[in-house]
Amino acid sequence: MHTLRLILGDQLNHKHSWFQKVDNNVTYIIAEMKQETDYVKHHIQKIVAFFCAMRNFSRELTQKGHRVIYLKINDPKNPQDLTKVIQYGIDRANATKFEYLLPDEYRLDLQLNNTCKSIKLQTEVFDTEHFYTSRYEVKNFFANKKSLIMESFYRMMRKKHHIMVNSGQPEGGKWNFDQSNRKKWNGEPEIPHERGFRKDVSSIFDDIEQVDINYFGEIDPTNFNWPTSRSDSLSVLNYFVQNFLVHFGDFQDAMHTDQHFLFHSRLSFAMNSKMISPKEVIDKVLDYYYNHTDAIHISQVEGFIRQILGWREYMRGIYWKEMPNYANLNKLENSNKLPDFFWTADTKMNCLRHSIKQSLNEAYAHHIQRLMITGNYALLTMTDPDEVDAWYLGIYIDAIEWVEITNTRGMSQFADGGIVGTKPYVSSANYINKMSNYCKGCHYSHTKKLGENACPFNALYWNFLDEKRNHFENNNRMAMMMNLLNKKNKRELEDLKTRAREIIEHPERF
Ligand SMILES: Cc1cc2nc3c(=O)[nH]c(=O)nc-3n(C[C@H](O)[C@H](O)[C@H](O)COP(=O)(O)OP(=O)(O)OC[C@H]3O[C@@H](n4cnc5c(N)ncnc54)[C@H](O)[C@@H]3O)c2cc1C
Ligand code: SF4
């Protein structure tokens, strides 16, 4: 009996039990496919990063003695479609059995289920051995509970995995140090250089250029700056704990025109492609912290661990709990077009120009840029969540649907009506000015609500609350905002709404 095993581009888990023993009766198949580059328009760096990581992974398996069929994107034999790739592998390896790892995306799960029915071979599916939780653990945890609040899941995870917990109580006396994680960065403390890679990925880029892929974004193929192997990933992690962890929590919400990464880890691609596991990341962070408790405060560590043990596992669980319906939710009934400047960064609004330009150049923006700049603007302008999702799924190096859609449609756009978040993340210029230096160099004045140089976020904010008031009137967490709205002078509100309409109808003027 010979077995064909499929490895998808986001299943590059070196530590998986599959790879611990060389078996001549097993052939692995890994394929770069147009099916995966074309389901949405992608940033070129995202395509290159995946192909580069896949090629490195395949090389390492081959070096260890495993049999691997690798199909490059420009290989004339490449069928470019997953079902056909599997059939090609079965024929070439003369396989009598087909095995695959549980995919993390609903569309691939469906496709693989259907493929298994059609190929008429014995098939078996295995866990990816990556996450802390199983696919339906979050669903089971919240069964019969009224609210799906992340915090309760996070506390359970801390206790279950014995992470910063003593006798059932949180270390440092608190489960959550979020309140102390809100500092603006004003040039200090100094930010160490990022852990750069500067790789030459020209050969991969040339292969992509030979086939007809409709990508966007910038790339310098001789100077590629993302971790694309296991050793790269481990070195990003080591560099993070030694240099950035000490200030991670304090400045995780800060934004700055000159500093794109601040104290963020840039580990999302390495983790989402599974080159490194969340447990390895958390174990390393804790190990470093416990050896440096004199230098690192627990709030920095808790802030980081919450993102991975809490949010990342939670979002995956919500995805599998709510799909496929989640992908169509539009509870606020938003239908406006995403402005063209999301693809060009050609806008006078400094916060948007910087966040979008950085995303186009680097395929990266950190969480608050995604949530409170681009996401905030898209929601305030009542943009169709399908368009917003497609943009986020295409542009970011780490965007895979299970974590993209729950963050975008859920946390950012409130299109799920409150499954992920209890209130929409919207703000006027006030918050942006508090957390960044964007407003300082802006064409618009963050303090002005009306007039030609008034910040567009201000009019949009009040207009949004007014337009969507029927959705929020019974939401306790919105009570303060709705009270302020209700106290607004009628004439002023009308003027704000007129300006908001102009911004929404003519984004090119702003
Ligand atoms: C609108 C929107 C879309 C997003 N899309 C994605 C996406 O497609 N892929 C993705 O991995 N993250 C996404 N995020 C979450 C977050 O922005 C990124 O994980 C983070 O910016 C990656 O950079 P980093 O590795 O430097 O993260 P750090 O700030 O260093 O955080 C450490 C890790 O925590 C995890 N994490 C942090 N926040 C979240 C979160 N909200 N949900 C899940 N994991 C989290 C990530 O794995 C990240 O690598 C999105 C957030 C928003 C608001
Ligand atoms: S003034 Fe308004 S548009 Fe300009 S940077 Fe500040 S929030 Fe953004």
Coordinates of C-alpha atoms and ligand atoms in Angstrom, one line a residue:
M1 CA 0.0 0.0 0.0
H2 CA 1.3 3.4 -0.9
T3 CA -0.1 6.6 0.7
L4 CA -0.3 10.1 -0.8
R5 CA -0.3 12.8 1.9
L6 CA -1.3 16.4 1.1
I7 CA 0.4 19.4 2.7
L8 CA -1.3 22.8 2.2
G9 CA 0.7 26.0 2.1
D10 CA -0.4 26.9 5.7
Q11 CA 0.4 23.5 7.1
L12 CA 4.2 23.7 7.3
N13 CA 4.5 22.2 10.7
H14 CA 7.9 20.6 11.0
K15 CA 7.1 19.1 14.3
H16 CA 4.0 17.2 13.1
S17 CA 4.1 13.5 13.9
W18 CA 3.8 12.7 10.2
F19 CA 7.4 13.9 9.6
Q20 CA 9.1 12.2 12.6
K21 CA 9.8 9.0 10.7
V22 CA 10.8 8.5 7.1
D23 CA 8.4 6.0 5.4
N24 CA 9.1 4.8 1.8
N25 CA 5.5 3.9 1.5
V26 CA 4.5 7.6 1.8
T27 CA 4.7 10.4 -0.8
Y28 CA 4.0 14.0 0.2
I29 CA 2.5 16.4 -2.3
I30 CA 2.9 20.2 -2.0
A31 CA 1.6 22.5 -4.8
E32 CA 1.7 26.2 -5.5
M33 CA -1.8 26.7 -7.2
K34 CA -3.6 29.4 -9.0
Q35 CA -6.7 28.3 -7.1
E36 CA -5.0 29.7 -4.0
T37 CA -3.5 32.8 -5.6
D38 CA -6.7 33.9 -7.4
Y39 CA -9.6 33.4 -5.0
V40 CA -9.0 37.0 -4.0
K41 CA -6.6 39.6 -5.4
H42 CA -3.4 39.2 -3.3
H43 CA -0.5 41.3 -2.3
I44 CA 2.6 40.0 -4.1
Q45 CA 4.6 39.7 -0.9
K46 CA 1.9 37.3 0.5
I47 CA 2.2 35.1 -2.5
V48 CA 6.0 35.1 -2.5
A49 CA 6.1 34.5 1.3
F50 CA 3.9 31.4 1.0
F51 CA 5.7 29.9 -2.0
C52 CA 9.1 30.6 -0.4
A53 CA 8.1 28.9 2.9
M54 CA 6.6 26.0 1.0
R55 CA 9.7 25.5 -1.1
N56 CA 11.9 25.6 2.0
F57 CA 9.7 23.2 3.8
S58 CA 9.7 20.8 0.8
R59 CA 13.5 21.0 0.6
E60 CA 13.9 20.2 4.3
L61 CA 11.6 17.2 4.0
T62 CA 13.5 15.9 1.0
Q63 CA 16.8 16.4 2.9
K64 CA 15.5 14.3 5.7
G65 CA 14.7 11.5 3.2
H66 CA 11.0 11.9 2.7
R67 CA 9.5 11.5 -0.8
V68 CA 8.0 14.7 -2.0
I69 CA 6.3 15.8 -5.2
Y70 CA 6.5 19.6 -5.4
L71 CA 4.6 21.5 -8.1
K72 CA 5.9 25.0 -8.7
I73 CA 3.4 27.6 -10.0
N74 CA 4.9 27.7 -13.5
D75 CA 5.4 23.9 -13.9
P76 CA 3.5 22.9 -17.1
K77 CA 2.3 19.7 -15.3
N78 CA 0.7 21.7 -12.5
P79 CA -3.1 21.4 -12.8
Q80 CA -3.5 24.6 -10.6
D81 CA -6.6 23.2 -8.9
L82 CA -6.5 21.2 -5.6
T83 CA -8.8 18.3 -6.7
K84 CA -6.8 17.8 -9.8
V85 CA -3.5 18.2 -8.0
I86 CA -4.5 15.3 -5.7
Q87 CA -5.5 13.1 -8.6
Y88 CA -2.1 13.9 -10.3
G89 CA -0.3 12.9 -7.1
I90 CA -2.3 9.7 -6.7
D91 CA -1.5 8.7 -10.3
R92 CA 2.2 9.7 -10.0
A93 CA 2.8 7.9 -6.7
N94 CA 0.6 5.0 -7.6
A95 CA -1.2 5.6 -4.3
T96 CA -3.8 3.4 -2.8
K97 CA -4.6 5.7 0.1
F98 CA -5.0 9.4 0.5
E99 CA -4.4 11.4 3.7
Y100 CA -4.6 15.0 4.5
L101 CA -4.5 17.4 7.4
L102 CA -7.6 19.3 8.6
P103 CA -7.6 22.6 6.7
D104 CA -8.3 25.8 8.6
E105 CA -10.5 27.3 5.9
Y106 CA -14.1 26.3 5.3
R107 CA -13.8 26.4 1.5
L108 CA -10.9 24.0 1.5
D109 CA -12.6 21.7 4.0
L110 CA -15.6 21.5 1.7
Q111 CA -13.4 20.9 -1.4
L112 CA -11.4 18.2 0.4
N113 CA -14.5 16.4 1.6
N114 CA -15.9 16.4 -1.9
T115 CA -12.6 15.3 -3.4
C116 CA -12.4 12.4 -1.0
K117 CA -15.9 11.3 -2.1
S118 CA -14.9 11.4 -5.8
I119 CA -11.5 9.7 -5.7
K120 CA -12.7 6.3 -4.5
L121 CA -9.7 5.5 -2.4
Q122 CA -9.4 4.9 1.3
T123 CA -8.9 8.4 2.9
E124 CA -8.0 9.6 6.3
V125 CA -7.7 13.0 7.9
F126 CA -5.4 14.1 10.7
D127 CA -5.1 17.1 13.0
T128 CA -2.5 19.7 12.2
E129 CA -1.1 19.5 15.7
H130 CA -0.7 23.3 15.8
F131 CA -3.4 25.0 17.9
Y132 CA -4.0 24.6 21.6
T133 CA -7.7 24.0 20.9
S134 CA -9.4 21.5 18.7
R135 CA -11.7 22.8 15.9
Y136 CA -14.9 22.8 18.0
E137 CA -13.5 23.4 21.5
V138 CA -14.7 27.1 21.5
K139 CA -18.1 26.0 20.3
N140 CA -18.4 23.4 23.1
F141 CA -17.1 25.9 25.6
F142 CA -19.8 28.4 24.8
A143 CA -22.6 25.9 24.4
N144 CA -25.6 27.0 26.5
K145 CA -23.8 30.3 27.4
K146 CA -25.6 33.5 26.5
S147 CA -22.6 35.6 25.7
L148 CA -19.5 34.6 23.7
I149 CA -17.1 37.0 25.5
M150 CA -13.4 36.2 24.8
E151 CA -12.3 36.9 28.3
S152 CA -14.1 34.0 29.9
F153 CA -12.6 31.6 27.3
Y154 CA -9.1 33.2 27.9
R155 CA -9.3 32.6 31.6
M156 CA -10.4 29.0 31.1
M157 CA -7.3 28.6 28.7
R158 CA -4.9 30.1 31.3
K159 CA -6.2 27.6 33.9
K160 CA -6.3 24.6 31.6
H161 CA -2.8 25.1 30.3
H162 CA -1.4 26.3 33.6
I163 CA -0.1 29.6 32.1
M164 CA 0.6 32.3 34.7
V165 CA -1.8 30.8 37.2
N166 CA -1.1 29.7 40.8
S167 CA -3.7 27.7 42.7
G168 CA -6.3 28.8 40.2
Q169 CA -5.5 32.5 40.7
P170 CA -3.8 34.7 38.1
E171 CA -0.2 35.7 38.7
G172 CA 0.2 39.4 39.4
G173 CA -3.3 39.4 40.9
K174 CA -5.2 40.2 37.7
W175 CA -6.2 38.2 34.6
N176 CA -6.0 41.2 32.3
F177 CA -3.6 44.2 32.2
D178 CA -5.3 45.8 29.2
Q179 CA -5.9 49.1 31.0
S180 CA -2.1 49.6 31.4
N181 CA -1.5 48.8 27.7
R182 CA -2.4 52.1 26.2
K183 CA 0.6 54.4 25.9
K184 CA 1.4 56.7 23.1
W185 CA 4.9 56.4 21.7
N186 CA 6.7 59.7 21.5
G187 CA 10.2 58.7 20.4
E188 CA 11.0 56.9 23.7
P189 CA 11.9 54.2 24.7
E190 CA 14.2 53.6 21.8
I191 CA 13.0 50.9 19.5
P192 CA 15.6 48.3 18.6
H193 CA 16.2 47.6 14.9
E194 CA 13.8 45.0 13.5
R195 CA 15.1 41.5 12.9
G196 CA 15.5 41.9 9.1
F197 CA 16.1 39.1 6.5
R198 CA 16.9 40.8 3.3
K199 CA 16.6 37.7 1.2
D200 CA 16.8 37.4 -2.5
V201 CA 13.5 35.8 -3.7
S202 CA 14.0 36.8 -7.4
S203 CA 13.6 33.2 -8.7
I204 CA 10.2 32.8 -7.0
F205 CA 9.1 36.2 -8.2
D206 CA 10.2 35.3 -11.8
D207 CA 8.2 32.1 -11.6
I208 CA 5.1 34.1 -10.6
E209 CA 5.7 36.6 -13.3
Q210 CA 5.6 33.7 -15.9
V211 CA 2.0 32.9 -15.1
D212 CA -0.9 35.2 -15.2
I213 CA -1.5 36.2 -11.6
N214 CA -3.4 39.4 -10.8
Y215 CA -1.5 40.7 -7.8
F216 CA -1.0 44.1 -6.2
G217 CA 1.4 45.8 -3.8
E218 CA 5.1 46.5 -3.7
I219 CA 8.1 44.2 -3.6
D220 CA 11.8 44.3 -3.9
P221 CA 12.6 40.7 -4.7
T222 CA 16.3 41.2 -3.8
N223 CA 15.4 42.4 -0.4
F224 CA 12.6 40.3 1.0
N225 CA 12.0 40.8 4.7
W226 CA 9.7 38.0 6.0
P227 CA 10.6 34.8 7.9
T228 CA 10.0 31.9 5.5
S229 CA 11.6 29.0 7.2
R230 CA 11.5 27.4 10.6
S231 CA 15.0 28.7 11.5
D232 CA 13.9 32.2 10.4
S233 CA 10.8 31.9 12.6
L234 CA 12.7 30.8 15.6
S235 CA 15.1 33.7 15.2
V236 CA 12.2 36.2 15.0
L237 CA 10.8 34.8 18.2
N238 CA 14.2 34.9 20.0
Y239 CA 14.7 38.5 18.8
F240 CA 11.3 39.5 19.9
V241 CA 11.7 38.2 23.5
Q242 CA 15.1 39.7 23.9
N243 CA 14.3 43.1 22.4
F244 CA 10.6 43.9 22.2
L245 CA 8.7 42.0 24.9
V246 CA 9.9 44.4 27.6
H247 CA 7.6 47.2 26.1
F248 CA 5.1 45.1 24.1
G249 CA 2.1 45.7 26.3
D250 CA 2.7 49.4 27.0
F251 CA 2.8 50.3 23.3
Q252 CA 0.7 47.7 21.6
D253 CA -2.0 50.3 20.7
A254 CA 0.5 53.1 19.7
M255 CA 0.9 54.3 16.1
H256 CA 3.7 56.4 14.6
T257 CA 4.6 57.7 11.1
D258 CA 8.2 56.6 11.4
Q259 CA 7.8 53.3 13.2
H260 CA 5.7 50.7 11.5
F261 CA 6.4 47.7 13.7
L262 CA 7.0 49.5 17.1
F263 CA 7.3 46.6 19.6
H264 CA 5.1 44.1 17.7
S265 CA 6.5 40.6 17.1
R266 CA 5.7 40.2 13.4
L267 CA 5.2 36.5 14.1
S268 CA 1.8 36.2 12.5
F269 CA 2.9 34.8 9.2
A270 CA 5.3 32.3 10.8
M271 CA 2.5 31.1 13.1
N272 CA -0.3 31.1 10.5
S273 CA 1.8 29.1 8.1
K274 CA 2.5 26.8 11.1
M275 CA 6.3 27.0 10.8
I276 CA 6.1 27.8 14.5
S277 CA 3.4 26.9 17.0
P278 CA 1.6 29.1 19.5
K279 CA 2.8 26.8 22.3
E280 CA 6.4 27.3 21.3
V281 CA 5.9 31.0 21.2
I282 CA 4.2 31.1 24.6
D283 CA 6.7 28.7 26.2
K284 CA 9.6 30.9 25.0
V285 CA 8.0 34.1 26.2
L286 CA 7.4 32.6 29.6
D287 CA 10.8 31.1 29.9
Y288 CA 12.4 34.5 29.0
Y289 CA 10.1 36.3 31.4
Y290 CA 10.7 34.1 34.4
N291 CA 14.5 34.6 33.9
H292 CA 14.1 38.3 33.7
T293 CA 11.3 39.3 36.1
D294 CA 13.5 42.1 37.4
A295 CA 13.5 43.7 34.0
I296 CA 10.1 42.8 32.5
H297 CA 6.7 43.6 34.1
I298 CA 4.0 41.0 34.0
S299 CA 1.7 43.3 32.1
Q300 CA 3.9 43.2 29.0
V301 CA 3.8 39.4 29.1
E302 CA 0.2 39.0 29.8
G303 CA -0.7 41.5 27.0
F304 CA 1.2 39.3 24.5
I305 CA 0.0 35.9 25.8
R306 CA -3.7 37.2 25.7
Q307 CA -3.3 37.8 21.9
I308 CA -2.2 34.3 21.2
L309 CA -3.7 32.1 23.8
G310 CA -6.9 34.2 23.9
W311 CA -7.7 36.0 20.7
R312 CA -6.0 33.8 18.2
E313 CA -7.5 30.5 19.5
Y314 CA -10.9 32.2 20.1
M315 CA -11.1 33.6 16.6
R316 CA -10.4 30.2 15.1
G317 CA -13.1 28.6 17.3
I318 CA -15.6 31.3 16.4
Y319 CA -14.9 30.7 12.8
W320 CA -15.7 27.0 13.0
K321 CA -18.7 27.7 15.2
E322 CA -20.2 30.2 12.9
M323 CA -19.2 29.2 9.3
P324 CA -20.5 29.2 6.6
N325 CA -23.1 31.7 7.6
Y326 CA -20.6 34.1 9.1
A327 CA -19.2 35.0 5.6
N328 CA -22.5 36.5 4.6
L329 CA -23.4 38.5 7.8
N330 CA -24.1 42.2 7.3
K331 CA -26.1 43.1 10.3
L332 CA -25.6 46.8 9.9
E333 CA -26.8 46.5 6.3
N334 CA -23.8 48.4 4.9
S335 CA -23.4 48.6 1.2
N336 CA -21.1 51.5 0.2
K337 CA -18.1 50.9 -2.1
L338 CA -14.6 50.7 -0.6
P339 CA -12.8 54.0 -1.7
D340 CA -10.2 53.6 -4.5
F341 CA -7.6 55.1 -2.2
F342 CA -7.5 51.8 -0.3
W343 CA -5.6 50.5 -3.3
T344 CA -3.4 53.6 -3.8
A345 CA -3.0 55.4 -0.5
D346 CA -3.8 58.6 -2.4
T347 CA -5.7 60.5 0.2
K348 CA -5.0 63.7 2.3
M349 CA -6.0 62.0 5.5
N350 CA -2.6 61.3 7.1
C351 CA -3.6 58.4 9.2
L352 CA -5.1 56.5 6.3
R353 CA -2.3 57.5 3.9
H354 CA 0.3 56.2 6.2
S355 CA -1.5 53.0 7.2
I356 CA -2.4 52.1 3.7
K357 CA 0.9 53.0 2.1
Q358 CA 2.7 50.9 4.7
S359 CA 0.3 48.0 4.0
L360 CA 1.0 48.3 0.2
N361 CA 4.7 48.5 0.8
E362 CA 5.1 45.9 3.5
A363 CA 1.9 43.7 3.5
Y364 CA 1.8 44.6 7.2
A365 CA 0.0 46.9 9.5
H366 CA -0.3 46.3 13.2
H367 CA -3.6 45.6 15.0
I368 CA -4.6 49.1 15.9
Q369 CA -3.9 50.4 12.4
R370 CA -6.1 47.7 11.0
L371 CA -8.8 48.2 13.6
M372 CA -8.9 51.9 14.4
I373 CA -7.6 53.5 11.1
T374 CA -8.6 51.5 8.0
G375 CA -11.3 49.4 9.7
N376 CA -12.7 52.4 11.6
Y377 CA -12.9 54.4 8.3
A378 CA -14.6 51.5 6.4
L379 CA -17.2 51.1 9.1
L380 CA -17.9 54.8 9.6
T381 CA -18.4 55.1 5.8
M382 CA -20.8 52.1 6.0
T383 CA -18.8 50.1 3.5
D384 CA -20.0 46.7 2.2
P385 CA -18.3 44.1 4.5
D386 CA -17.7 41.9 1.4
E387 CA -15.4 44.5 0.0
V388 CA -13.7 45.2 3.3
D389 CA -13.1 41.5 3.8
A390 CA -11.6 41.1 0.3
W391 CA -9.2 43.9 0.9
Y392 CA -8.0 42.6 4.3
L393 CA -7.8 39.0 2.9
G394 CA -5.7 40.2 0.0
I395 CA -3.3 42.7 1.5
Y396 CA -1.9 41.2 4.7
I397 CA 0.9 38.7 4.8
D398 CA -0.8 36.8 7.6
A399 CA -4.4 36.9 6.1
I400 CA -6.0 33.5 6.1
E401 CA -9.8 33.4 6.3
W402 CA -10.3 31.9 9.7
V403 CA -8.4 34.8 11.4
E404 CA -9.1 37.5 8.8
I405 CA -12.9 37.3 8.6
T406 CA -13.5 37.0 12.3
N407 CA -11.3 40.1 12.9
T408 CA -12.7 42.0 9.9
R409 CA -16.3 41.2 9.6
G410 CA -16.6 40.6 13.3
M411 CA -14.4 42.7 15.5
S412 CA -13.8 45.5 13.0
Q413 CA -17.0 45.9 11.0
F414 CA -19.6 44.6 13.6
A415 CA -21.3 42.9 10.7
D416 CA -21.9 39.9 12.9
G417 CA -24.1 42.0 15.1
G418 CA -22.0 41.4 18.2
I419 CA -20.7 37.8 18.2
V420 CA -17.1 38.8 18.5
G421 CA -17.3 42.2 20.1
T422 CA -20.0 43.8 22.3
K423 CA -19.8 47.1 20.5
P424 CA -18.5 48.5 17.2
Y425 CA -14.9 49.8 17.2
V426 CA -15.5 53.3 16.0
S427 CA -13.9 56.6 17.0
S428 CA -13.6 60.2 16.0
A429 CA -10.2 61.9 15.5
N430 CA -9.8 62.1 19.2
Y431 CA -8.7 58.5 19.7
I432 CA -6.4 58.6 16.7
N433 CA -4.7 61.8 18.0
K434 CA -4.4 60.2 21.4
M435 CA -2.6 57.1 20.2
S436 CA -0.5 58.4 17.3
N437 CA 1.4 61.4 15.8
Y438 CA -0.7 61.1 12.6
C439 CA -2.8 64.2 13.3
K440 CA 0.3 66.5 13.7
G441 CA 1.2 66.3 10.0
C442 CA -2.3 66.1 8.6
H443 CA -4.0 68.4 6.1
Y444 CA -7.0 68.2 8.4
S445 CA -7.5 69.5 11.9
H446 CA -8.4 66.8 14.4
T447 CA -10.2 69.3 16.7
K448 CA -12.6 70.6 14.0
K449 CA -15.9 69.0 13.3
L450 CA -17.1 71.3 10.5
G451 CA -15.5 73.4 7.8
E452 CA -13.2 72.6 4.9
N453 CA -10.2 71.4 7.0
A454 CA -12.2 69.6 9.7
C455 CA -11.1 66.0 10.2
P456 CA -13.5 63.7 8.2
F457 CA -13.5 61.2 11.0
N458 CA -15.4 63.6 13.2
A459 CA -18.4 64.1 10.9
L460 CA -18.4 60.5 9.9
Y461 CA -18.5 59.4 13.5
W462 CA -21.7 61.3 14.4
N463 CA -23.3 60.5 11.2
F464 CA -22.7 56.8 11.7
L465 CA -24.2 56.8 15.2
D466 CA -27.2 58.6 13.9
E467 CA -27.7 56.4 10.8
K468 CA -27.3 53.2 12.8
R469 CA -29.1 54.4 16.0
N470 CA -31.8 51.6 15.8
H471 CA -29.0 49.0 16.0
F472 CA -27.4 50.5 19.1
E473 CA -30.2 52.0 21.2
N474 CA -30.6 48.9 23.3
N475 CA -26.8 48.2 23.6
N476 CA -25.7 49.2 27.1
R477 CA -22.1 49.5 26.0
M478 CA -23.2 52.2 23.5
A479 CA -25.3 54.1 26.0
M480 CA -22.7 56.9 26.7
M481 CA -22.2 57.5 22.9
M482 CA -25.9 57.5 22.2
N483 CA -26.6 59.9 25.1
L484 CA -24.0 62.3 23.6
L485 CA -25.6 61.9 20.2
N486 CA -29.0 62.7 21.6
K487 CA -27.8 65.8 23.3
K488 CA -26.4 67.2 20.0
N489 CA -27.9 70.3 18.6
K490 CA -30.2 69.4 15.8
R491 CA -28.7 72.0 13.3
E492 CA -25.1 70.9 14.1
L493 CA -26.1 67.2 13.6
E494 CA -27.6 68.1 10.2
D495 CA -24.4 69.9 9.2
L496 CA -22.3 67.0 10.3
K497 CA -24.5 64.6 8.3
T498 CA -24.2 66.8 5.2
R499 CA -20.4 66.8 5.4
A500 CA -20.4 63.0 6.1
R501 CA -22.5 62.4 3.0
E502 CA -20.0 64.4 0.9
I503 CA -17.1 62.3 2.3
I504 CA -18.9 59.1 1.6
E505 CA -20.0 60.0 -1.9
H506 CA -16.8 61.7 -3.0
P507 CA -13.9 60.0 -1.2
E508 CA -11.6 61.2 -4.0
R509 CA -11.9 64.8 -2.7
F510 CA -10.5 63.9 0.7
Ligands
LIG1 C1 -9.4 44.2 10.7 C2 -8.4 43.2 11.2 C3 -8.0 42.2 10.4 C4 -7.0 41.3 10.9 N1 -6.6 40.3 10.0 C5 -5.7 39.3 10.5 C6 -5.3 38.3 9.7 O1 -5.7 38.1 8.5 N2 -4.4 37.4 10.2 C7 -3.9 37.5 11.4 O2 -3.1 36.7 11.9 N3 -4.3 38.5 12.3 C8 -5.2 39.4 11.8 N4 -5.6 40.5 12.6 C9 -5.1 40.5 14.0 C10 -3.8 41.3 14.2 O3 -3.9 42.6 13.6 C11 -2.5 40.6 13.6 O4 -2.5 39.3 14.1 C12 -1.3 41.3 14.0 O5 -1.3 42.6 13.6 C13 -0.1 40.6 13.4 O6 1.1 41.3 13.7 P1 2.2 40.8 14.8 O7 2.5 39.3 14.5 O8 3.3 41.8 14.8 O9 1.3 40.8 16.1 P2 1.6 41.1 17.6 O10 1.0 42.4 17.9 O11 3.0 41.0 17.9 O12 0.7 40.0 18.3 C14 1.2 38.7 18.5 C15 0.4 37.7 17.9 O13 -0.9 37.7 18.5 C16 -1.9 37.2 17.6 N5 -3.0 38.2 17.5 C17 -3.0 39.4 17.9 N6 -4.2 40.0 17.8 C18 -5.0 39.0 17.3 C19 -6.3 39.0 16.9 N7 -7.1 40.0 17.0 N8 -6.8 37.8 16.3 C20 -6.0 36.8 16.2 N9 -4.7 36.7 16.6 C21 -4.2 37.9 17.1 C22 -1.2 37.1 16.2 O14 -0.9 35.7 16.0 C23 0.1 37.9 16.4 O15 1.1 37.4 15.6 C24 -6.5 41.4 12.2 C25 -7.0 42.5 13.0 C26 -7.9 43.4 12.5 C27 -8.4 44.4 13.4
SF4_2 S1 -6.8 64.8 11.5 FE1 -8.2 63.2 11.1 S2 -7.6 62.5 9.0 FE2 -5.9 63.7 9.8 S3 -4.6 62.1 10.8 FE3 -6.0 62.9 12.4 S4 -7.7 61.5 12.4 FE4 -6.6 61.2 10.5

